[in-house]
């Protein structure tokens, strides 16, 4: 049998090819923190979803490659409509972002007419067009506190919403059944097992996890919040209650500390869809260009601008 794959990439040679293609194209590579180490090492910026879109808006580059999921690429396009935004892997979507559609949310708004609709940033551009304000996991408490209305319809993540509700008991919350499939499947039993295995470790958790998991944490916060806490802490061991890639990244960045994933099941299959080769092909004519109508961009931007105003 003849060998049809004579030219074989290594991780290093493919990374070098990407860096060369990036320089030639003038593109800017964004990578969410849940991406693989091989991808984050060649990215121009790595961070949480909204931080990625803000960074894209600041760069002079006319083309942006998103190594993440679809709603993140849409948010980049909303904040930078003049830029060409390419999603490196067209199949990479966020199940939570697609749990609600405009028809269902419109019906909920009709049912709760006097409620302010607070949308987690993990929502589609279309859904954002009929929401009042966006929030991130790091800004949600601050922004909801600042809202004049004391009645909040929080979508779509009821776990994040529950965490916010506990910190703002003076307000009334309504939730829709929804959330991150990866974070929400983790149980309190897994926390107990992890703490037994690593009794000296601090437990850091994302608020997308269930309330019974969150209440066991030494720190609760966004992905970047978890990473910053671990980097700045005097502790030497940590159980990481979010996507397993964060424990890996921290192990590279804090060589004198130990990081243990809370569970081997804390893997986001959609984030893991994007391969290093996808980044190369996105730079050389592949990927999917994100296209949103002017009306969608303008309507969706209103709730993001409200978040920026309040946060």
PDB file of C-alpha atoms in Angstrom:
ATOM      1  CA  UNK A   1       0.000   0.000   0.000  1.00  0.00           C
ATOM      2  CA  UNK A   2       1.417   3.381  -0.970  1.00  0.00           C
ATOM      3  CA  UNK A   3       1.859   6.081   1.619  1.00  0.00           C
ATOM      4  CA  UNK A   4      -0.360   9.050   0.714  1.00  0.00           C
ATOM      5  CA  UNK A   5       0.688  11.065   3.811  1.00  0.00           C
ATOM      6  CA  UNK A   6       4.337  11.692   3.170  1.00  0.00           C
ATOM      7  CA  UNK A   7       4.303  15.160   4.762  1.00  0.00           C
ATOM      8  CA  UNK A   8       3.667  14.614   8.461  1.00  0.00           C
ATOM      9  CA  UNK A   9       3.084  17.468  10.881  1.00  0.00           C
ATOM     10  CA  UNK A  10       4.455  17.491  14.401  1.00  0.00           C
ATOM     11  CA  UNK A  11       2.847  19.770  16.986  1.00  0.00           C
ATOM     12  CA  UNK A  12       5.874  22.037  16.823  1.00  0.00           C
ATOM     13  CA  UNK A  13       6.068  22.189  13.008  1.00  0.00           C
ATOM     14  CA  UNK A  14       2.328  22.847  12.718  1.00  0.00           C
ATOM     15  CA  UNK A  15       2.573  25.621  15.305  1.00  0.00           C
ATOM     16  CA  UNK A  16       5.390  27.183  13.299  1.00  0.00           C
ATOM     17  CA  UNK A  17       3.327  26.932  10.102  1.00  0.00           C
ATOM     18  CA  UNK A  18       0.435  28.658  11.875  1.00  0.00           C
ATOM     19  CA  UNK A  19       2.643  31.472  13.128  1.00  0.00           C
ATOM     20  CA  UNK A  20       4.004  31.974   9.605  1.00  0.00           C
ATOM     21  CA  UNK A  21       0.492  31.962   8.069  1.00  0.00           C
ATOM     22  CA  UNK A  22      -0.708  34.371  10.742  1.00  0.00           C
ATOM     23  CA  UNK A  23       2.112  36.781   9.987  1.00  0.00           C
ATOM     24  CA  UNK A  24       1.442  36.593   6.248  1.00  0.00           C
ATOM     25  CA  UNK A  25      -2.319  37.093   6.611  1.00  0.00           C
ATOM     26  CA  UNK A  26      -2.232  39.681   9.380  1.00  0.00           C
ATOM     27  CA  UNK A  27      -4.937  37.781  11.265  1.00  0.00           C
ATOM     28  CA  UNK A  28      -5.443  37.859  15.026  1.00  0.00           C
ATOM     29  CA  UNK A  29      -5.988  34.532  16.811  1.00  0.00           C
ATOM     30  CA  UNK A  30      -8.302  34.365  19.820  1.00  0.00           C
ATOM     31  CA  UNK A  31      -8.445  31.253  21.998  1.00  0.00           C
ATOM     32  CA  UNK A  32     -10.815  30.553  24.856  1.00  0.00           C
ATOM     33  CA  UNK A  33      -9.126  29.253  27.997  1.00  0.00           C
ATOM     34  CA  UNK A  34     -10.740  25.831  27.472  1.00  0.00           C
ATOM     35  CA  UNK A  35      -8.761  25.274  24.276  1.00  0.00           C
ATOM     36  CA  UNK A  36      -5.815  22.865  24.205  1.00  0.00           C
ATOM     37  CA  UNK A  37      -2.361  23.935  25.284  1.00  0.00           C
ATOM     38  CA  UNK A  38      -1.118  23.554  21.721  1.00  0.00           C
ATOM     39  CA  UNK A  39      -3.666  26.158  20.580  1.00  0.00           C
ATOM     40  CA  UNK A  40      -3.301  28.629  23.449  1.00  0.00           C
ATOM     41  CA  UNK A  41       0.454  28.758  22.851  1.00  0.00           C
ATOM     42  CA  UNK A  42       0.024  30.146  19.320  1.00  0.00           C
ATOM     43  CA  UNK A  43      -2.908  32.461  20.115  1.00  0.00           C
ATOM     44  CA  UNK A  44      -2.516  36.232  20.269  1.00  0.00           C
ATOM     45  CA  UNK A  45      -4.894  36.378  23.213  1.00  0.00           C
ATOM     46  CA  UNK A  46      -6.349  33.772  25.586  1.00  0.00           C
ATOM     47  CA  UNK A  47      -9.225  34.439  27.952  1.00  0.00           C
ATOM     48  CA  UNK A  48     -12.887  34.177  28.907  1.00  0.00           C
ATOM     49  CA  UNK A  49     -15.585  34.615  26.257  1.00  0.00           C
ATOM     50  CA  UNK A  50     -16.334  38.327  26.670  1.00  0.00           C
ATOM     51  CA  UNK A  51     -12.675  39.213  27.205  1.00  0.00           C
ATOM     52  CA  UNK A  52     -11.988  37.694  23.780  1.00  0.00           C
ATOM     53  CA  UNK A  53     -14.506  39.945  22.044  1.00  0.00           C
ATOM     54  CA  UNK A  54     -13.215  43.041  23.853  1.00  0.00           C
ATOM     55  CA  UNK A  55      -9.652  42.235  22.828  1.00  0.00           C
ATOM     56  CA  UNK A  56     -10.731  41.720  19.226  1.00  0.00           C
ATOM     57  CA  UNK A  57     -12.348  45.157  19.217  1.00  0.00           C
ATOM     58  CA  UNK A  58      -9.071  46.705  20.405  1.00  0.00           C
ATOM     59  CA  UNK A  59      -6.853  45.186  17.710  1.00  0.00           C
ATOM     60  CA  UNK A  60      -6.215  46.816  14.345  1.00  0.00           C
ATOM     61  CA  UNK A  61      -6.294  43.429  12.601  1.00  0.00           C
ATOM     62  CA  UNK A  62      -9.049  43.121  10.023  1.00  0.00           C
ATOM     63  CA  UNK A  63      -9.407  39.332  10.347  1.00  0.00           C
ATOM     64  CA  UNK A  64     -10.020  37.469  13.602  1.00  0.00           C
ATOM     65  CA  UNK A  65      -9.815  33.696  14.045  1.00  0.00           C
ATOM     66  CA  UNK A  66     -11.942  32.377  16.918  1.00  0.00           C
ATOM     67  CA  UNK A  67     -10.789  29.186  18.613  1.00  0.00           C
ATOM     68  CA  UNK A  68     -13.854  28.662  20.723  1.00  0.00           C
ATOM     69  CA  UNK A  69     -17.561  28.145  20.113  1.00  0.00           C
ATOM     70  CA  UNK A  70     -20.102  29.871  17.903  1.00  0.00           C
ATOM     71  CA  UNK A  71     -21.668  32.329  20.356  1.00  0.00           C
ATOM     72  CA  UNK A  72     -18.176  33.673  21.126  1.00  0.00           C
ATOM     73  CA  UNK A  73     -17.498  34.319  17.445  1.00  0.00           C
ATOM     74  CA  UNK A  74     -20.915  36.001  17.178  1.00  0.00           C
ATOM     75  CA  UNK A  75     -20.088  38.282  20.112  1.00  0.00           C
ATOM     76  CA  UNK A  76     -16.835  39.265  18.409  1.00  0.00           C
ATOM     77  CA  UNK A  77     -18.813  40.142  15.282  1.00  0.00           C
ATOM     78  CA  UNK A  78     -21.345  42.162  17.293  1.00  0.00           C
ATOM     79  CA  UNK A  79     -18.602  44.287  18.862  1.00  0.00           C
ATOM     80  CA  UNK A  80     -16.499  44.439  15.669  1.00  0.00           C
ATOM     81  CA  UNK A  81     -18.924  44.313  12.713  1.00  0.00           C
ATOM     82  CA  UNK A  82     -16.278  45.715  10.370  1.00  0.00           C
ATOM     83  CA  UNK A  83     -13.951  42.770  10.963  1.00  0.00           C
ATOM     84  CA  UNK A  84     -13.917  39.411   9.223  1.00  0.00           C
ATOM     85  CA  UNK A  85     -14.586  36.844  11.969  1.00  0.00           C
ATOM     86  CA  UNK A  86     -13.815  33.190  11.285  1.00  0.00           C
ATOM     87  CA  UNK A  87     -14.845  30.330  13.548  1.00  0.00           C
ATOM     88  CA  UNK A  88     -11.993  27.827  13.281  1.00  0.00           C
ATOM     89  CA  UNK A  89     -14.277  24.794  13.605  1.00  0.00           C
ATOM     90  CA  UNK A  90     -17.791  25.371  12.262  1.00  0.00           C
ATOM     91  CA  UNK A  91     -19.230  22.514  14.344  1.00  0.00           C
ATOM     92  CA  UNK A  92     -18.107  23.993  17.660  1.00  0.00           C
ATOM     93  CA  UNK A  93     -21.287  25.172  19.397  1.00  0.00           C
ATOM     94  CA  UNK A  94     -22.348  25.736  23.000  1.00  0.00           C
ATOM     95  CA  UNK A  95     -25.371  23.603  23.987  1.00  0.00           C
ATOM     96  CA  UNK A  96     -26.306  26.064  26.723  1.00  0.00           C
ATOM     97  CA  UNK A  97     -26.375  28.960  24.257  1.00  0.00           C
ATOM     98  CA  UNK A  98     -28.931  27.091  22.151  1.00  0.00           C
ATOM     99  CA  UNK A  99     -31.243  25.890  24.940  1.00  0.00           C
ATOM    100  CA  UNK A 100     -33.595  28.834  24.395  1.00  0.00           C
ATOM    101  CA  UNK A 101     -34.853  30.363  21.181  1.00  0.00           C
ATOM    102  CA  UNK A 102     -36.551  33.692  20.432  1.00  0.00           C
ATOM    103  CA  UNK A 103     -40.026  32.134  20.367  1.00  0.00           C
ATOM    104  CA  UNK A 104     -39.685  30.598  23.836  1.00  0.00           C
ATOM    105  CA  UNK A 105     -38.058  33.665  25.386  1.00  0.00           C
ATOM    106  CA  UNK A 106     -40.749  35.893  23.859  1.00  0.00           C
ATOM    107  CA  UNK A 107     -43.386  33.723  25.540  1.00  0.00           C
ATOM    108  CA  UNK A 108     -41.539  33.964  28.867  1.00  0.00           C
ATOM    109  CA  UNK A 109     -41.325  37.747  28.546  1.00  0.00           C
ATOM    110  CA  UNK A 110     -45.072  37.832  27.990  1.00  0.00           C
ATOM    111  CA  UNK A 111     -45.559  35.716  31.137  1.00  0.00           C
ATOM    112  CA  UNK A 112     -43.187  37.846  33.241  1.00  0.00           C
ATOM    113  CA  UNK A 113     -43.909  41.271  31.794  1.00  0.00           C
ATOM    114  CA  UNK A 114     -42.525  43.263  34.725  1.00  0.00           C
ATOM    115  CA  UNK A 115     -39.235  41.337  34.911  1.00  0.00           C
ATOM    116  CA  UNK A 116     -35.876  42.478  33.540  1.00  0.00           C
ATOM    117  CA  UNK A 117     -34.371  39.827  31.261  1.00  0.00           C
ATOM    118  CA  UNK A 118     -30.767  39.147  32.256  1.00  0.00           C
ATOM    119  CA  UNK A 119     -28.923  36.998  29.727  1.00  0.00           C
ATOM    120  CA  UNK A 120     -25.706  35.150  30.418  1.00  0.00           C
ATOM    121  CA  UNK A 121     -23.201  36.003  27.682  1.00  0.00           C
ATOM    122  CA  UNK A 122     -23.434  32.300  26.695  1.00  0.00           C
ATOM    123  CA  UNK A 123     -26.425  32.943  24.428  1.00  0.00           C
ATOM    124  CA  UNK A 124     -26.867  33.267  20.680  1.00  0.00           C
ATOM    125  CA  UNK A 125     -26.793  36.628  18.931  1.00  0.00           C
ATOM    126  CA  UNK A 126     -30.448  36.127  17.982  1.00  0.00           C
ATOM    127  CA  UNK A 127     -31.478  35.634  21.606  1.00  0.00           C
ATOM    128  CA  UNK A 128     -29.534  38.698  22.732  1.00  0.00           C
ATOM    129  CA  UNK A 129     -31.697  40.853  20.465  1.00  0.00           C
ATOM    130  CA  UNK A 130     -34.652  40.566  22.893  1.00  0.00           C
ATOM    131  CA  UNK A 131     -32.777  40.649  26.210  1.00  0.00           C
ATOM    132  CA  UNK A 132     -32.359  43.686  28.475  1.00  0.00           C
ATOM    133  CA  UNK A 133     -28.812  43.185  29.695  1.00  0.00           C
ATOM    134  CA  UNK A 134     -25.989  40.656  29.368  1.00  0.00           C
ATOM    135  CA  UNK A 135     -23.766  39.420  32.177  1.00  0.00           C
ATOM    136  CA  UNK A 136     -20.645  37.308  32.501  1.00  0.00           C
ATOM    137  CA  UNK A 137     -19.977  34.928  35.366  1.00  0.00           C
ATOM    138  CA  UNK A 138     -17.598  37.501  36.852  1.00  0.00           C
ATOM    139  CA  UNK A 139     -19.898  40.524  36.460  1.00  0.00           C
ATOM    140  CA  UNK A 140     -23.352  39.005  37.085  1.00  0.00           C
ATOM    141  CA  UNK A 141     -23.679  39.871  40.786  1.00  0.00           C
ATOM    142  CA  UNK A 142     -22.452  43.437  40.349  1.00  0.00           C
ATOM    143  CA  UNK A 143     -24.697  44.140  37.366  1.00  0.00           C
ATOM    144  CA  UNK A 144     -27.877  42.598  38.785  1.00  0.00           C
ATOM    145  CA  UNK A 145     -27.370  44.595  41.996  1.00  0.00           C
ATOM    146  CA  UNK A 146     -27.251  47.792  39.947  1.00  0.00           C
ATOM    147  CA  UNK A 147     -30.473  47.092  38.053  1.00  0.00           C
ATOM    148  CA  UNK A 148     -33.350  49.277  39.251  1.00  0.00           C
ATOM    149  CA  UNK A 149     -35.863  46.467  38.822  1.00  0.00           C
ATOM    150  CA  UNK A 150     -36.047  43.976  41.709  1.00  0.00           C
ATOM    151  CA  UNK A 151     -37.606  41.295  39.481  1.00  0.00           C
ATOM    152  CA  UNK A 152     -35.118  39.313  37.394  1.00  0.00           C
ATOM    153  CA  UNK A 153     -35.715  36.711  34.669  1.00  0.00           C
ATOM    154  CA  UNK A 154     -32.282  35.071  34.452  1.00  0.00           C
ATOM    155  CA  UNK A 155     -31.437  32.990  31.374  1.00  0.00           C
ATOM    156  CA  UNK A 156     -30.305  30.382  30.507  1.00  0.00           C
ATOM    157  CA  UNK A 157     -28.096  28.976  33.302  1.00  0.00           C
ATOM    158  CA  UNK A 158     -30.132  28.294  36.437  1.00  0.00           C
ATOM    159  CA  UNK A 159     -27.011  27.250  38.379  1.00  0.00           C
ATOM    160  CA  UNK A 160     -25.253  30.557  37.745  1.00  0.00           C
ATOM    161  CA  UNK A 161     -28.574  32.288  38.402  1.00  0.00           C
ATOM    162  CA  UNK A 162     -28.976  30.480  41.714  1.00  0.00           C
ATOM    163  CA  UNK A 163     -25.490  31.568  42.762  1.00  0.00           C
ATOM    164  CA  UNK A 164     -26.335  35.195  41.932  1.00  0.00           C
ATOM    165  CA  UNK A 165     -29.693  34.926  43.722  1.00  0.00           C
ATOM    166  CA  UNK A 166     -28.032  33.808  46.981  1.00  0.00           C
ATOM    167  CA  UNK A 167     -25.940  36.972  46.982  1.00  0.00           C
ATOM    168  CA  UNK A 168     -28.856  39.280  46.195  1.00  0.00           C
ATOM    169  CA  UNK A 169     -31.693  37.943  48.411  1.00  0.00           C
ATOM    170  CA  UNK A 170     -33.573  41.243  48.223  1.00  0.00           C
ATOM    171  CA  UNK A 171     -34.474  40.607  44.576  1.00  0.00           C
ATOM    172  CA  UNK A 172     -36.931  38.109  43.079  1.00  0.00           C
ATOM    173  CA  UNK A 173     -35.565  35.682  40.491  1.00  0.00           C
ATOM    174  CA  UNK A 174     -37.223  33.468  37.913  1.00  0.00           C
ATOM    175  CA  UNK A 175     -35.246  30.819  36.062  1.00  0.00           C
ATOM    176  CA  UNK A 176     -35.622  28.657  32.996  1.00  0.00           C
ATOM    177  CA  UNK A 177     -34.349  25.098  33.139  1.00  0.00           C
ATOM    178  CA  UNK A 178     -30.976  25.343  31.437  1.00  0.00           C
ATOM    179  CA  UNK A 179     -27.261  25.305  32.010  1.00  0.00           C
ATOM    180  CA  UNK A 180     -23.881  23.943  30.992  1.00  0.00           C
ATOM    181  CA  UNK A 181     -24.110  20.162  30.415  1.00  0.00           C
ATOM    182  CA  UNK A 182     -20.447  19.733  31.342  1.00  0.00           C
ATOM    183  CA  UNK A 183     -20.462  21.680  34.620  1.00  0.00           C
ATOM    184  CA  UNK A 184     -23.928  20.647  35.762  1.00  0.00           C
ATOM    185  CA  UNK A 185     -23.278  16.902  35.648  1.00  0.00           C
ATOM    186  CA  UNK A 186     -20.665  17.107  38.416  1.00  0.00           C
ATOM    187  CA  UNK A 187     -21.939  15.829  41.768  1.00  0.00           C
ATOM    188  CA  UNK A 188     -21.242  16.608  45.409  1.00  0.00           C
ATOM    189  CA  UNK A 189     -19.996  13.020  45.740  1.00  0.00           C
ATOM    190  CA  UNK A 190     -17.212  13.763  43.251  1.00  0.00           C
ATOM    191  CA  UNK A 191     -16.228  16.767  45.357  1.00  0.00           C
ATOM    192  CA  UNK A 192     -16.069  14.554  48.446  1.00  0.00           C
ATOM    193  CA  UNK A 193     -13.871  12.030  46.629  1.00  0.00           C
ATOM    194  CA  UNK A 194     -11.543  14.718  45.268  1.00  0.00           C
ATOM    195  CA  UNK A 195     -11.130  16.296  48.706  1.00  0.00           C
ATOM    196  CA  UNK A 196     -10.377  12.896  50.229  1.00  0.00           C
ATOM    197  CA  UNK A 197      -7.677  12.306  47.617  1.00  0.00           C
ATOM    198  CA  UNK A 198      -6.194  15.784  48.049  1.00  0.00           C
ATOM    199  CA  UNK A 199      -6.924  16.894  51.636  1.00  0.00           C
ATOM    200  CA  UNK A 200      -4.495  19.832  51.522  1.00  0.00           C
ATOM    201  CA  UNK A 201      -5.893  21.301  48.300  1.00  0.00           C
ATOM    202  CA  UNK A 202      -8.148  24.338  48.023  1.00  0.00           C
ATOM    203  CA  UNK A 203     -11.293  23.743  45.980  1.00  0.00           C
ATOM    204  CA  UNK A 204     -11.931  26.333  43.236  1.00  0.00           C
ATOM    205  CA  UNK A 205     -15.186  26.091  41.318  1.00  0.00           C
ATOM    206  CA  UNK A 206     -17.128  27.709  38.487  1.00  0.00           C
ATOM    207  CA  UNK A 207     -20.669  28.922  39.369  1.00  0.00           C
ATOM    208  CA  UNK A 208     -22.086  26.946  36.429  1.00  0.00           C
ATOM    209  CA  UNK A 209     -21.787  23.898  38.717  1.00  0.00           C
ATOM    210  CA  UNK A 210     -24.710  22.736  40.865  1.00  0.00           C
ATOM    211  CA  UNK A 211     -25.378  24.629  44.131  1.00  0.00           C
ATOM    212  CA  UNK A 212     -24.414  21.596  46.249  1.00  0.00           C
ATOM    213  CA  UNK A 213     -21.025  21.564  44.489  1.00  0.00           C
ATOM    214  CA  UNK A 214     -20.510  25.320  44.704  1.00  0.00           C
ATOM    215  CA  UNK A 215     -21.198  25.466  48.446  1.00  0.00           C
ATOM    216  CA  UNK A 216     -18.163  23.231  49.100  1.00  0.00           C
ATOM    217  CA  UNK A 217     -15.763  25.636  47.389  1.00  0.00           C
ATOM    218  CA  UNK A 218     -12.990  27.760  48.860  1.00  0.00           C
ATOM    219  CA  UNK A 219     -13.390  30.084  45.892  1.00  0.00           C
ATOM    220  CA  UNK A 220     -16.201  30.547  43.344  1.00  0.00           C
ATOM    221  CA  UNK A 221     -15.627  32.483  40.152  1.00  0.00           C
ATOM    222  CA  UNK A 222     -15.161  32.698  36.407  1.00  0.00           C
ATOM    223  CA  UNK A 223     -12.466  30.784  34.573  1.00  0.00           C
ATOM    224  CA  UNK A 224     -10.088  33.749  34.683  1.00  0.00           C
ATOM    225  CA  UNK A 225     -11.042  34.325  38.310  1.00  0.00           C
ATOM    226  CA  UNK A 226     -10.132  30.752  39.184  1.00  0.00           C
ATOM    227  CA  UNK A 227      -6.803  31.042  37.379  1.00  0.00           C
ATOM    228  CA  UNK A 228      -5.927  34.364  39.005  1.00  0.00           C
ATOM    229  CA  UNK A 229      -6.860  33.079  42.455  1.00  0.00           C
ATOM    230  CA  UNK A 230      -4.632  30.020  42.032  1.00  0.00           C
ATOM    231  CA  UNK A 231      -1.707  32.072  40.732  1.00  0.00           C
ATOM    232  CA  UNK A 232      -1.888  34.599  43.564  1.00  0.00           C
ATOM    233  CA  UNK A 233      -2.637  32.180  46.401  1.00  0.00           C
ATOM    234  CA  UNK A 234       0.035  31.047  48.853  1.00  0.00           C
ATOM    235  CA  UNK A 235      -1.489  27.552  48.756  1.00  0.00           C
ATOM    236  CA  UNK A 236       0.365  24.866  46.822  1.00  0.00           C
ATOM    237  CA  UNK A 237      -2.426  22.466  45.859  1.00  0.00           C
ATOM    238  CA  UNK A 238      -5.778  23.081  44.171  1.00  0.00           C
ATOM    239  CA  UNK A 239      -8.772  21.076  43.000  1.00  0.00           C
ATOM    240  CA  UNK A 240     -10.061  22.785  39.847  1.00  0.00           C
ATOM    241  CA  UNK A 241     -13.839  22.651  39.433  1.00  0.00           C
ATOM    242  CA  UNK A 242     -14.095  23.670  35.812  1.00  0.00           C
ATOM    243  CA  UNK A 243     -12.977  22.329  32.410  1.00  0.00           C
ATOM    244  CA  UNK A 244      -9.937  20.078  32.797  1.00  0.00           C
ATOM    245  CA  UNK A 245      -7.806  22.193  30.465  1.00  0.00           C
ATOM    246  CA  UNK A 246      -7.609  24.869  33.186  1.00  0.00           C
ATOM    247  CA  UNK A 247      -5.760  22.497  35.502  1.00  0.00           C
ATOM    248  CA  UNK A 248      -3.375  21.756  32.631  1.00  0.00           C
ATOM    249  CA  UNK A 249      -2.761  25.436  31.817  1.00  0.00           C
ATOM    250  CA  UNK A 250      -2.147  26.256  35.478  1.00  0.00           C
ATOM    251  CA  UNK A 251       0.348  23.398  35.731  1.00  0.00           C
ATOM    252  CA  UNK A 252       2.379  25.066  32.964  1.00  0.00           C
ATOM    253  CA  UNK A 253       2.072  28.546  34.449  1.00  0.00           C
ATOM    254  CA  UNK A 254       2.697  27.684  38.115  1.00  0.00           C
ATOM    255  CA  UNK A 255       5.355  25.001  38.135  1.00  0.00           C
ATOM    256  CA  UNK A 256       5.726  25.073  41.927  1.00  0.00           C
ATOM    257  CA  UNK A 257       2.049  24.197  42.496  1.00  0.00           C
ATOM    258  CA  UNK A 258      -0.117  21.137  41.900  1.00  0.00           C
ATOM    259  CA  UNK A 259      -3.515  21.219  40.170  1.00  0.00           C
ATOM    260  CA  UNK A 260      -6.045  18.400  40.172  1.00  0.00           C
ATOM    261  CA  UNK A 261      -9.152  18.293  37.928  1.00  0.00           C
ATOM    262  CA  UNK A 262     -12.290  17.815  40.027  1.00  0.00           C
ATOM    263  CA  UNK A 263     -13.474  15.110  37.635  1.00  0.00           C
ATOM    264  CA  UNK A 264     -12.248  13.390  34.491  1.00  0.00           C
ATOM    265  CA  UNK A 265     -15.724  14.135  33.080  1.00  0.00           C
ATOM    266  CA  UNK A 266     -15.236  17.900  33.194  1.00  0.00           C
ATOM    267  CA  UNK A 267     -14.404  18.013  29.495  1.00  0.00           C
ATOM    268  CA  UNK A 268     -16.292  20.244  27.065  1.00  0.00           C
ATOM    269  CA  UNK A 269     -16.617  18.241  23.833  1.00  0.00           C
ATOM    270  CA  UNK A 270     -17.419  21.354  21.819  1.00  0.00           C
ATOM    271  CA  UNK A 271     -14.314  23.187  22.986  1.00  0.00           C
ATOM    272  CA  UNK A 272     -12.250  20.115  22.238  1.00  0.00           C
ATOM    273  CA  UNK A 273     -13.558  20.007  18.647  1.00  0.00           C
ATOM    274  CA  UNK A 274     -11.130  22.694  17.547  1.00  0.00           C
ATOM    275  CA  UNK A 275      -7.835  21.082  16.575  1.00  0.00           C
ATOM    276  CA  UNK A 276      -4.533  22.781  15.895  1.00  0.00           C
ATOM    277  CA  UNK A 277      -4.964  21.885  12.230  1.00  0.00           C
ATOM    278  CA  UNK A 278      -8.294  23.772  12.187  1.00  0.00           C
ATOM    279  CA  UNK A 279      -6.447  26.937  13.121  1.00  0.00           C
ATOM    280  CA  UNK A 280      -4.042  26.469  10.213  1.00  0.00           C
ATOM    281  CA  UNK A 281      -6.868  25.877   7.744  1.00  0.00           C
ATOM    282  CA  UNK A 282      -8.807  28.873   9.094  1.00  0.00           C
ATOM    283  CA  UNK A 283      -5.778  31.013   8.266  1.00  0.00           C
ATOM    284  CA  UNK A 284      -5.503  29.535   4.779  1.00  0.00           C
ATOM    285  CA  UNK A 285      -9.106  29.715   3.565  1.00  0.00           C
ATOM    286  CA  UNK A 286     -10.985  27.301   5.841  1.00  0.00           C
ATOM    287  CA  UNK A 287     -13.253  27.706   8.855  1.00  0.00           C
ATOM    288  CA  UNK A 288     -16.599  29.503   8.707  1.00  0.00           C
ATOM    289  CA  UNK A 289     -16.972  33.248   8.360  1.00  0.00           C
ATOM    290  CA  UNK A 290     -19.582  34.584  10.793  1.00  0.00           C
ATOM    291  CA  UNK A 291     -22.305  36.595   9.117  1.00  0.00           C
ATOM    292  CA  UNK A 292     -24.931  38.581  11.050  1.00  0.00           C
ATOM    293  CA  UNK A 293     -27.402  41.088   9.670  1.00  0.00           C
ATOM    294  CA  UNK A 294     -27.028  44.757  10.546  1.00  0.00           C
ATOM    295  CA  UNK A 295     -30.350  44.583  12.385  1.00  0.00           C
ATOM    296  CA  UNK A 296     -29.235  41.611  14.511  1.00  0.00           C
ATOM    297  CA  UNK A 297     -25.930  43.276  15.364  1.00  0.00           C
ATOM    298  CA  UNK A 298     -27.606  46.524  16.403  1.00  0.00           C
ATOM    299  CA  UNK A 299     -30.306  44.817  18.468  1.00  0.00           C
ATOM    300  CA  UNK A 300     -27.935  42.337  20.131  1.00  0.00           C
ATOM    301  CA  UNK A 301     -25.436  45.072  20.940  1.00  0.00           C
ATOM    302  CA  UNK A 302     -27.935  46.931  23.125  1.00  0.00           C
ATOM    303  CA  UNK A 303     -27.854  44.369  25.935  1.00  0.00           C
ATOM    304  CA  UNK A 304     -24.050  44.130  25.703  1.00  0.00           C
ATOM    305  CA  UNK A 305     -23.715  47.936  25.866  1.00  0.00           C
ATOM    306  CA  UNK A 306     -25.976  47.885  28.943  1.00  0.00           C
ATOM    307  CA  UNK A 307     -23.616  45.366  30.556  1.00  0.00           C
ATOM    308  CA  UNK A 308     -20.625  47.590  29.791  1.00  0.00           C
ATOM    309  CA  UNK A 309     -22.468  50.617  31.194  1.00  0.00           C
ATOM    310  CA  UNK A 310     -23.317  48.866  34.466  1.00  0.00           C
ATOM    311  CA  UNK A 311     -20.196  46.741  34.836  1.00  0.00           C
TER     312      UNK A 311
END
